[in-house]
Tab-separated table of C-alpha atoms in Angstrom:
chain	number	residue	atom	x	y	z
A	23	MET	CA	89.035	143.462	45.523
A	24	ALA	CA	91.269	141.966	42.795
A	25	ILE	CA	94.241	143.146	44.977
A	26	PHE	CA	92.697	140.985	48.019
A	27	GLY	CA	91.350	137.922	46.162
A	28	ASN	CA	89.248	136.214	48.459
A	29	SER	CA	91.196	136.363	51.313
A	30	ILE	CA	89.073	138.438	53.201
A	31	PRO	CA	86.083	136.351	53.167
A	32	LYS	CA	88.923	133.189	54.312
A	33	VAL	CA	90.105	135.843	57.364
A	34	MET	CA	86.360	136.482	58.213
A	35	ASP	CA	85.897	132.806	58.183
A	36	PHE	CA	88.618	132.689	60.698
A	37	VAL	CA	87.731	135.206	62.702
A	38	GLU	CA	84.269	134.146	63.161
A	39	GLY	CA	84.982	130.285	63.291
A	40	ILE	CA	86.995	131.777	66.417
A	41	GLY	CA	83.879	133.250	67.847
A	42	TYR	CA	82.328	130.254	67.537
A	43	LEU	CA	84.920	127.901	69.223
A	44	ALA	CA	84.759	131.081	72.125
A	45	ALA	CA	81.074	130.462	72.622
A	46	ILE	CA	81.297	126.343	72.523
A	47	ILE	CA	84.151	126.506	74.791
A	48	THR	CA	82.737	129.243	77.710
A	49	THR	CA	79.561	127.437	77.280
A	50	ALA	CA	80.920	124.211	78.191
A	51	GLY	CA	83.187	125.527	80.854
A	52	PHE	CA	79.817	125.255	83.086
A	53	VAL	CA	79.365	121.311	82.637
A	54	PRO	CA	82.330	120.712	84.987
A	55	GLN	CA	80.535	122.726	87.714
A	56	THR	CA	76.924	121.563	87.390
A	57	VAL	CA	78.584	117.893	87.314
A	58	LYS	CA	80.091	118.660	90.379
A	59	ALA	CA	77.295	120.134	92.408
A	60	ILE	CA	75.125	117.711	91.268
A	61	LYS	CA	77.237	114.711	92.397
A	62	THR	CA	78.407	116.332	95.919
A	63	ARG	CA	75.349	118.066	96.723
A	64	GLN	CA	78.024	120.287	98.286
A	65	THR	CA	77.904	124.146	97.092
A	66	LYS	CA	79.121	125.986	100.293
A	67	ASP	CA	82.310	127.462	98.396
A	68	ILE	CA	80.090	128.668	95.400
A	69	SER	CA	78.907	132.313	95.064
A	70	LEU	CA	75.123	132.480	95.529
A	71	TRP	CA	75.378	136.286	93.555
A	72	MET	CA	77.609	134.918	91.275
A	73	TYR	CA	75.027	132.573	89.606
A	74	ILE	CA	71.807	134.776	90.354
A	75	ILE	CA	73.935	137.679	88.311
A	76	LEU	CA	75.238	135.448	85.751
A	77	LEU	CA	71.953	133.661	84.935
A	78	VAL	CA	70.019	137.373	84.360
A	79	GLY	CA	73.087	138.087	82.105
A	80	ILE	CA	72.838	134.875	80.162
A	81	ILE	CA	68.773	135.732	80.014
A	82	LEU	CA	69.695	139.280	78.110
A	83	TRP	CA	72.342	137.538	75.887
A	84	LEU	CA	69.926	135.209	74.958
A	85	LEU	CA	67.364	137.576	74.448
A	86	TYR	CA	70.082	139.782	72.089
A	87	GLY	CA	70.356	136.647	70.367
A	88	ILE	CA	66.573	136.455	69.455
A	89	PHE	CA	66.431	139.948	68.422
A	90	THR	CA	69.451	139.942	66.368
A	91	ASP	CA	68.638	136.271	65.137
A	92	SER	CA	71.621	135.079	65.925
A	93	TRP	CA	71.452	131.333	66.484
A	94	PRO	CA	75.038	130.553	67.837
A	95	ILE	CA	74.368	133.120	70.746
A	96	ILE	CA	70.705	131.782	71.350
A	97	LEU	CA	72.244	128.208	71.118
A	98	ALA	CA	75.105	128.596	73.956
A	99	ASN	CA	73.082	130.745	75.863
A	100	GLY	CA	70.131	128.629	75.628
A	101	VAL	CA	72.736	125.691	77.067
A	102	THR	CA	74.272	127.704	79.602
A	103	ILE	CA	70.672	128.850	81.423
A	104	LEU	CA	70.217	125.223	81.341
A	105	LEU	CA	73.711	124.676	83.159
A	106	VAL	CA	73.388	127.149	85.307
A	107	ILE	CA	69.703	126.856	86.860
A	108	PRO	CA	70.236	123.261	88.749
A	109	VAL	CA	73.425	124.929	90.538
A	110	LEU	CA	71.454	127.542	91.312
A	111	VAL	CA	68.607	124.992	92.929
A	112	LEU	CA	70.898	123.184	94.770
A	113	LYS	CA	72.975	126.435	96.285
A	114	ILE	CA	69.565	127.710	97.880
A	115	LYS	CA	68.620	124.315	98.663
A	116	CYS	CA	71.671	122.891	100.144
B	23	MET	CA	62.550	154.040	54.818
B	24	ALA	CA	60.007	156.728	54.820
B	25	ILE	CA	57.851	154.188	55.968
B	26	PHE	CA	59.838	153.278	59.375
B	27	GLY	CA	61.178	156.752	59.519
B	28	ASN	CA	64.367	156.227	61.954
B	29	SER	CA	62.260	153.435	64.566
B	30	ILE	CA	64.589	151.222	62.781
B	31	PRO	CA	67.867	152.762	64.353
B	32	LYS	CA	66.067	152.704	67.396
B	33	VAL	CA	65.387	149.422	67.660
B	34	MET	CA	69.060	148.608	66.777
B	35	ASP	CA	70.130	151.220	69.421
B	36	PHE	CA	67.478	149.244	71.608
B	37	VAL	CA	69.066	145.686	71.091
B	38	GLU	CA	72.524	146.795	70.935
B	39	GLY	CA	71.783	148.314	74.741
B	40	ILE	CA	70.729	144.575	75.368
B	41	GLY	CA	73.925	143.453	74.332
B	42	TYR	CA	75.826	146.238	76.082
B	43	LEU	CA	73.841	145.318	79.353
B	44	ALA	CA	74.436	141.456	78.980
B	45	ALA	CA	78.185	142.050	78.737
B	46	ILE	CA	78.171	143.979	81.835
B	47	ILE	CA	76.464	141.831	83.983
B	48	THR	CA	77.867	138.460	82.919
B	49	THR	CA	81.426	140.197	83.744
B	50	ALA	CA	80.360	141.504	87.208
B	51	GLY	CA	78.678	138.186	87.696
B	52	PHE	CA	82.156	136.929	88.493
B	53	VAL	CA	82.764	139.474	91.140
B	54	PRO	CA	81.169	137.956	93.827
B	55	GLN	CA	82.719	134.386	93.247
B	56	THR	CA	86.074	136.029	93.025
B	57	VAL	CA	85.484	138.511	96.246
B	58	LYS	CA	84.350	135.096	98.482
B	59	ALA	CA	87.134	133.212	97.100
B	60	ILE	CA	89.908	135.152	98.659
B	61	LYS	CA	88.166	136.135	101.781
B	62	THR	CA	87.348	132.570	102.440
B	63	ARG	CA	90.541	130.689	100.969
B	64	GLN	CA	87.601	128.097	100.537
B	65	THR	CA	87.267	126.890	96.971
B	66	LYS	CA	86.737	123.197	97.243
B	67	ASP	CA	83.210	123.091	95.616
B	68	ILE	CA	84.530	124.979	92.861
B	69	SER	CA	85.037	123.100	89.758
B	70	LEU	CA	88.830	123.612	88.851
B	71	TRP	CA	88.016	122.557	85.281
B	72	MET	CA	85.398	125.077	84.866
B	73	TYR	CA	87.764	127.721	85.594
B	74	ILE	CA	90.605	126.453	82.910
B	75	ILE	CA	87.710	125.636	80.303
B	76	LEU	CA	86.261	129.175	81.470
B	77	LEU	CA	89.593	131.017	80.950
B	78	VAL	CA	90.494	128.966	77.635
B	79	GLY	CA	87.239	130.192	75.939
B	80	ILE	CA	87.450	133.617	77.421
B	81	ILE	CA	90.922	134.008	76.063
B	82	LEU	CA	89.369	133.400	72.856
B	83	TRP	CA	86.059	135.704	72.983
B	84	LEU	CA	89.252	138.302	74.054
B	85	LEU	CA	90.751	137.542	70.333
B	86	TYR	CA	87.505	137.547	68.915
B	87	GLY	CA	87.011	141.129	69.957
B	88	ILE	CA	90.444	141.850	69.214
B	89	PHE	CA	90.031	140.619	65.197
B	90	THR	CA	86.509	142.542	65.123
B	91	ASP	CA	87.532	145.488	66.897
B	92	SER	CA	84.920	145.101	69.394
B	93	TRP	CA	85.585	147.079	72.061
B	94	PRO	CA	82.724	146.065	74.631
B	95	ILE	CA	83.891	142.656	73.901
B	96	ILE	CA	87.668	143.152	74.358
B	97	LEU	CA	87.115	144.658	77.444
B	98	ALA	CA	84.440	142.765	78.957
B	99	ASN	CA	86.372	139.745	78.840
B	100	GLY	CA	89.855	141.244	79.125
B	101	VAL	CA	87.927	142.051	83.131
B	102	THR	CA	86.794	138.703	82.862
B	103	ILE	CA	89.962	137.006	82.360
B	104	LEU	CA	91.474	139.223	85.698
B	105	LEU	CA	88.394	138.088	88.063
B	106	VAL	CA	88.902	134.245	86.524
B	107	ILE	CA	92.897	133.722	87.401
B	108	PRO	CA	92.790	134.937	91.509
B	109	VAL	CA	90.122	132.036	91.727
B	110	LEU	CA	92.179	129.430	89.208
B	111	VAL	CA	95.248	130.413	91.306
B	112	LEU	CA	93.591	129.630	94.951
B	113	LYS	CA	91.872	126.919	93.929
B	114	ILE	CA	95.259	125.375	92.912
B	115	LYS	CA	96.924	126.505	95.578
B	116	CYS	CA	94.566	125.786	98.597
């Protein structure tokens, strides 16, 4: 360990940072579509199946986060569920 | 460990299974939108920013997978990039 000093923890911090950033950005990615759908009430070109399948997958990610006690996964997917549901409701209603 | 027998590995297998399933389903979720956009060439209601931000986030997930040597993350996000790009191209062109 003396050879590496504290460089391994630093590398892991960097990699973990990329993971957190990836989680934040992919979650944020759903915001513009939700805002656009609520504003325009137009969802014709959006795939219903995309949002149904994504919702199922994201609920599974949430369960995975709960089982592994991973707060970043719980938060990212909890927020994404809240962003996906309005689009799904608008898609079904409009 | 004798108390738990081999129940802990079994629980971890179950939880890992949920993670893999979640990765497969969220990746699969992008397929219907890509197919719909290619078929109809209609992307008016799709948010350009959603796809730009998601692409950046997914590239970061891919890097995270490469750094952590996680093949499920590499594969899931590699495939998702291939599904996101055509929608982005159609959105910009149409």
